[in-house]
GROMACS .gro file of C-alpha atoms in nm:
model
  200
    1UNK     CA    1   0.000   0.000   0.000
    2UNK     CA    2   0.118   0.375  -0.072
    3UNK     CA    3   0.133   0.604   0.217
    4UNK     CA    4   0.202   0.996   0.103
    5UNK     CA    5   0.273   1.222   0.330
    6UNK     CA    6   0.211   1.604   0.255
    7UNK     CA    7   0.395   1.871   0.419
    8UNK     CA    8   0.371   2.234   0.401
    9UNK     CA    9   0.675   2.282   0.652
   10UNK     CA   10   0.906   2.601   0.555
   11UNK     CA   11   1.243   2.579   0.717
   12UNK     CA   12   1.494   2.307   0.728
   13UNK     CA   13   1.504   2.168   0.953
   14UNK     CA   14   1.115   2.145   0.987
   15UNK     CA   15   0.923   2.021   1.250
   16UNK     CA   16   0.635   2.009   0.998
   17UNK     CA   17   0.806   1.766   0.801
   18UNK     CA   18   0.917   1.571   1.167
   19UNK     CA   19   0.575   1.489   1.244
   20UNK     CA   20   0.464   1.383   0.938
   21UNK     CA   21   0.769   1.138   0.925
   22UNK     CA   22   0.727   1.041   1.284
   23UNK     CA   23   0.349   0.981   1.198
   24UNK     CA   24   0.442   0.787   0.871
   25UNK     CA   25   0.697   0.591   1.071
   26UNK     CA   26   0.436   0.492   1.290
   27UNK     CA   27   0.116   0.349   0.974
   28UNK     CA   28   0.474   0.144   0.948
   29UNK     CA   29   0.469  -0.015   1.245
   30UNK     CA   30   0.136  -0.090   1.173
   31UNK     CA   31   0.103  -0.198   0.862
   32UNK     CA   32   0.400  -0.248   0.602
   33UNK     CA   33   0.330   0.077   0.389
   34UNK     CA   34   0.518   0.194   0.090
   35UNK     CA   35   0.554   0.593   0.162
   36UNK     CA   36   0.637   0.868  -0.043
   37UNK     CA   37   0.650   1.261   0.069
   38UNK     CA   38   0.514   1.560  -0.106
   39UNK     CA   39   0.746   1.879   0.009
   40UNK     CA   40   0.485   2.159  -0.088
   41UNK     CA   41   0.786   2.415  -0.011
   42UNK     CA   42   0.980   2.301  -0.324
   43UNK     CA   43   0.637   2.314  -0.543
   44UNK     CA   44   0.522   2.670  -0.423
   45UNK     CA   45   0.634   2.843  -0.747
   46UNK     CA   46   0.438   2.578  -0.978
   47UNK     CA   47   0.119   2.585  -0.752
   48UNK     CA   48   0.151   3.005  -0.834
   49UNK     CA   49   0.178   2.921  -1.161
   50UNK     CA   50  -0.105   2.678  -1.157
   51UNK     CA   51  -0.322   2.952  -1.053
   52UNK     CA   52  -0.174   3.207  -1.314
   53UNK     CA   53  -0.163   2.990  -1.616
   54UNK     CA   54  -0.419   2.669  -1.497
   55UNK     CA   55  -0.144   2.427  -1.601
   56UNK     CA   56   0.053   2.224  -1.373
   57UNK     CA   57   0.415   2.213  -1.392
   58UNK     CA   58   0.623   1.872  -1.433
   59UNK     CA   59   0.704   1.832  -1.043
   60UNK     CA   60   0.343   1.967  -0.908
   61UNK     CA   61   0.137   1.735  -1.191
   62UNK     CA   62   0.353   1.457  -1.017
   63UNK     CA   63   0.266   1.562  -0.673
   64UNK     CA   64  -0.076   1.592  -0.773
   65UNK     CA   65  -0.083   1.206  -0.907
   66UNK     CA   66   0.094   1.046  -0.633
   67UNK     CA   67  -0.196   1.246  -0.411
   68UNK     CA   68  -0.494   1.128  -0.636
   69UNK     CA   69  -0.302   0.769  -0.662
   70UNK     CA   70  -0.275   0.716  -0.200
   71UNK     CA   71  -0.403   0.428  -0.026
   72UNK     CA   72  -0.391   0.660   0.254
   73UNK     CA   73  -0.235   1.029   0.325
   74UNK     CA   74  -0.126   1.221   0.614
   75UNK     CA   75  -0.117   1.587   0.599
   76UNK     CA   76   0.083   1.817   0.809
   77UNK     CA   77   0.052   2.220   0.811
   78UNK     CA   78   0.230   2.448   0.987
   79UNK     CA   79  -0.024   2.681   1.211
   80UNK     CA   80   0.013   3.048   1.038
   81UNK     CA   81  -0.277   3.315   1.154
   82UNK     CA   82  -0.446   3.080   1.364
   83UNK     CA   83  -0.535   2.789   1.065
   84UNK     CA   84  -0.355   2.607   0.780
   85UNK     CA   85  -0.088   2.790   0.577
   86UNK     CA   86  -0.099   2.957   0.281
   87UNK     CA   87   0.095   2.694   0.094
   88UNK     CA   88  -0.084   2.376   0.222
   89UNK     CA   89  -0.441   2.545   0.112
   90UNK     CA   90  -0.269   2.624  -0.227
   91UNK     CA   91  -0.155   2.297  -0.295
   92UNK     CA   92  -0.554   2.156  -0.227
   93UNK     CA   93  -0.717   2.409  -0.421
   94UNK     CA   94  -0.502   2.318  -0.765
   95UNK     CA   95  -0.607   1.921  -0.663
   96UNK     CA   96  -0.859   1.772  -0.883
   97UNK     CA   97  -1.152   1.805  -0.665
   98UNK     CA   98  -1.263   1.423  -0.631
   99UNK     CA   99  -0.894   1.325  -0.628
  100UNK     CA  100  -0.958   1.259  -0.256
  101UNK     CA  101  -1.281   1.072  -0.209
  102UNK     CA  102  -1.282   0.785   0.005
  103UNK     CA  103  -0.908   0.855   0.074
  104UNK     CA  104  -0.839   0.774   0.423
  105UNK     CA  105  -0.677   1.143   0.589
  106UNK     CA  106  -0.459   1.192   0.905
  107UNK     CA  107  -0.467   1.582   0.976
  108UNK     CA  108  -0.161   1.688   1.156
  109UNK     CA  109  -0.043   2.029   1.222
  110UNK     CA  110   0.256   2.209   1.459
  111UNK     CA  111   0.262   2.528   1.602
  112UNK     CA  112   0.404   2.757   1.841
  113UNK     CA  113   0.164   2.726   2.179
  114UNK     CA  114  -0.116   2.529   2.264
  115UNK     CA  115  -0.363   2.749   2.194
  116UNK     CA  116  -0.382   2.703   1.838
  117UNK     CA  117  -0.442   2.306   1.848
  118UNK     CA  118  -0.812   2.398   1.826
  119UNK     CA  119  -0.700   2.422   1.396
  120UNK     CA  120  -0.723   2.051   1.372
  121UNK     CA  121  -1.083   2.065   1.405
  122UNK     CA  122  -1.182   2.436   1.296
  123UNK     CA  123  -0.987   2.414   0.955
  124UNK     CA  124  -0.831   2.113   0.870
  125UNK     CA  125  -1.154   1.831   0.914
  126UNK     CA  126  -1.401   2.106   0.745
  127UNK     CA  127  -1.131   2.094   0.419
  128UNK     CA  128  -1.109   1.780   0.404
  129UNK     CA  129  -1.458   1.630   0.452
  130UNK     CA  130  -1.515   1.905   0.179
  131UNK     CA  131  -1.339   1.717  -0.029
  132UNK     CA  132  -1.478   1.394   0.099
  133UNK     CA  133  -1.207   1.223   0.182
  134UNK     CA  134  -1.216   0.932   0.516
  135UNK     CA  135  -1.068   1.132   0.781
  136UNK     CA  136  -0.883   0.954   1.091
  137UNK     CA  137  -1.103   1.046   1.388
  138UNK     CA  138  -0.709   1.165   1.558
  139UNK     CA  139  -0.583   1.437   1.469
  140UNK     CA  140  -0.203   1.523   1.582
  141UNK     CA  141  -0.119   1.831   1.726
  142UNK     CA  142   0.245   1.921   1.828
  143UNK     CA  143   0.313   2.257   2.011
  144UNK     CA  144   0.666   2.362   2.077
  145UNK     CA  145   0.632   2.202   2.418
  146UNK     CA  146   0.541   1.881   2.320
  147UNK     CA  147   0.869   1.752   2.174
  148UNK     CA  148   1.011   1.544   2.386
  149UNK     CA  149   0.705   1.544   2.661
  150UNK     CA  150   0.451   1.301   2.758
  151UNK     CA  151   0.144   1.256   2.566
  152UNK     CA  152   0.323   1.327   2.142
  153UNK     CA  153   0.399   0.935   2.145
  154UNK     CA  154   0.087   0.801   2.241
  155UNK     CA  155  -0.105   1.053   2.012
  156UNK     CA  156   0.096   0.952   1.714
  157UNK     CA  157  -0.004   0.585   1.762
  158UNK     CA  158  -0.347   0.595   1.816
  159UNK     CA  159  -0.386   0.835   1.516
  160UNK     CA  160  -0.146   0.615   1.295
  161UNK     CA  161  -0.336   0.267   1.385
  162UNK     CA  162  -0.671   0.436   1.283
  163UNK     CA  163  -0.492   0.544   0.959
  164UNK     CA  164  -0.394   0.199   0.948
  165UNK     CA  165  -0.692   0.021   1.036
  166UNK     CA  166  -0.850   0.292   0.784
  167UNK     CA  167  -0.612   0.161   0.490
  168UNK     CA  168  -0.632  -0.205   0.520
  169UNK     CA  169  -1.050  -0.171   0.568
  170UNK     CA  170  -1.092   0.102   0.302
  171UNK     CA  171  -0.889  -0.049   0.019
  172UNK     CA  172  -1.021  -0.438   0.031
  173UNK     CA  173  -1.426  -0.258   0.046
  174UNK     CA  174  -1.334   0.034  -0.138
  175UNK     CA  175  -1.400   0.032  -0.545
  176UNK     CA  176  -1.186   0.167  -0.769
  177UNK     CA  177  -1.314   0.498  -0.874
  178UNK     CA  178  -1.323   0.462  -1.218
  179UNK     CA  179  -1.581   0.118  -1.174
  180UNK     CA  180  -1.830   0.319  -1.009
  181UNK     CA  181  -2.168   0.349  -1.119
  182UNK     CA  182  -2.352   0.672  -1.162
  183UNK     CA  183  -2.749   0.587  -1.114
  184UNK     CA  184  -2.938   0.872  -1.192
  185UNK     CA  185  -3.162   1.031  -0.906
  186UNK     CA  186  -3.505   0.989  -1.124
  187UNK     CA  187  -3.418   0.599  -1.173
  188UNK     CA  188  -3.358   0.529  -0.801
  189UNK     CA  189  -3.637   0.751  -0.714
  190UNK     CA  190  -3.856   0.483  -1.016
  191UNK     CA  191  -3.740   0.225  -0.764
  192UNK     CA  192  -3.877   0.278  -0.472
  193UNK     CA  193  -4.209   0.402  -0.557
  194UNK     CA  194  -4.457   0.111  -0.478
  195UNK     CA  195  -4.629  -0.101  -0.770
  196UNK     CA  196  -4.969  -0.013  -0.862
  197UNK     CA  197  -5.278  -0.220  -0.857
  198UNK     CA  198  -5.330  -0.458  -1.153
  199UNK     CA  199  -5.460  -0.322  -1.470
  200UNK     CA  200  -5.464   0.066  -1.300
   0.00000   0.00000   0.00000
């Protein structure tokens, strides 16, 4: 299975990019996972010109595939005005917009207090169940503080067995997208009216 992790940390070293290895590290231990990371800083001038021109570049139209392509992603955001950066929005807005459906998500972000873990839930789950993807009912939060405290660990497992346990479920049940069938609304609607009486 293909893990991708997508990170929209700006420095290097990042501790945006940490967590989402630490996290992917973890589906590992889980679940033998093939993972490959999307490093939105080294795309941002193709995801301007994306906007500009509508045309992905060479190195964003591959970032974009092995997205649409996942068995299961984690995405990690550094917190910048109190929600997702910049950057990480960008990246999701040039995304084909049912290149996530049914994708199992693990939202992740890192920030500089506490107070801003409350992004997990007020930005990041709205995006993505906007984009219908399966999102991991854990999100991981990791302040400056929590490096190397109590509590990081066991977050990052829980979240990264449900990602797991998400993968594994999702991809056995889950059809491929391009064998679904499309039933039109008036046909289904044909279906469940009831049969009238003979010869009426």
């Amino acid at each position: 299975m293909k893990l991708v992790v997508v990170s929209a940390g700006l420095s290097v070293p990042s501790s945006t990019r940490l967590l989402g290895d630490r996290l992917a590290a973890a589906v590992d231990r889980h679940t033998p996972v093939e993972v490959e990371v999307v490093e939105l800083r080294d795309l941002a001038v193709e995801i301007a010109h994306n906007f500009t021109n509508g045309f992905p570049g060479r190195a964003l139209s591959a970032a974009q595939d092995a997205v649409a392509s996942a068995d299961g992603l984690i995405v990690v955001t550094p917190v910048f005005s109190a929600s997702y950066s910049g950057l990480f929005k960008s990246f999701f807005d040039v995304l084909d917009k049912d290149a996530l459906e049914g994708t199992p998500v693990l939202i992740a972000a890192t920030g500089g207090t506490a107070r801003h873990s409350l992004v997990l839930e007020h930005a990041l789950r709205p995006l993505f169940a906007y984009l219908r993807a399966v999102i991991v009912p854990t999100g991981v939060y990791a302040a400056s503080e929590d490096w190397g405290a109590d509590g990081l660990d066991g977050r990052i497992e829980r979240a990264a067995g449900e990602l797991a346990a998400l993968m594994t479920g999702l991809s056995a049940a889950r059809p491929a997208k391009d064998d679904l069938e499309v039933v039109p609304f008036a046909q289904q609607l044909a279906a469940l009216q009831p049969a009238g009486p003979s010869g009426v």
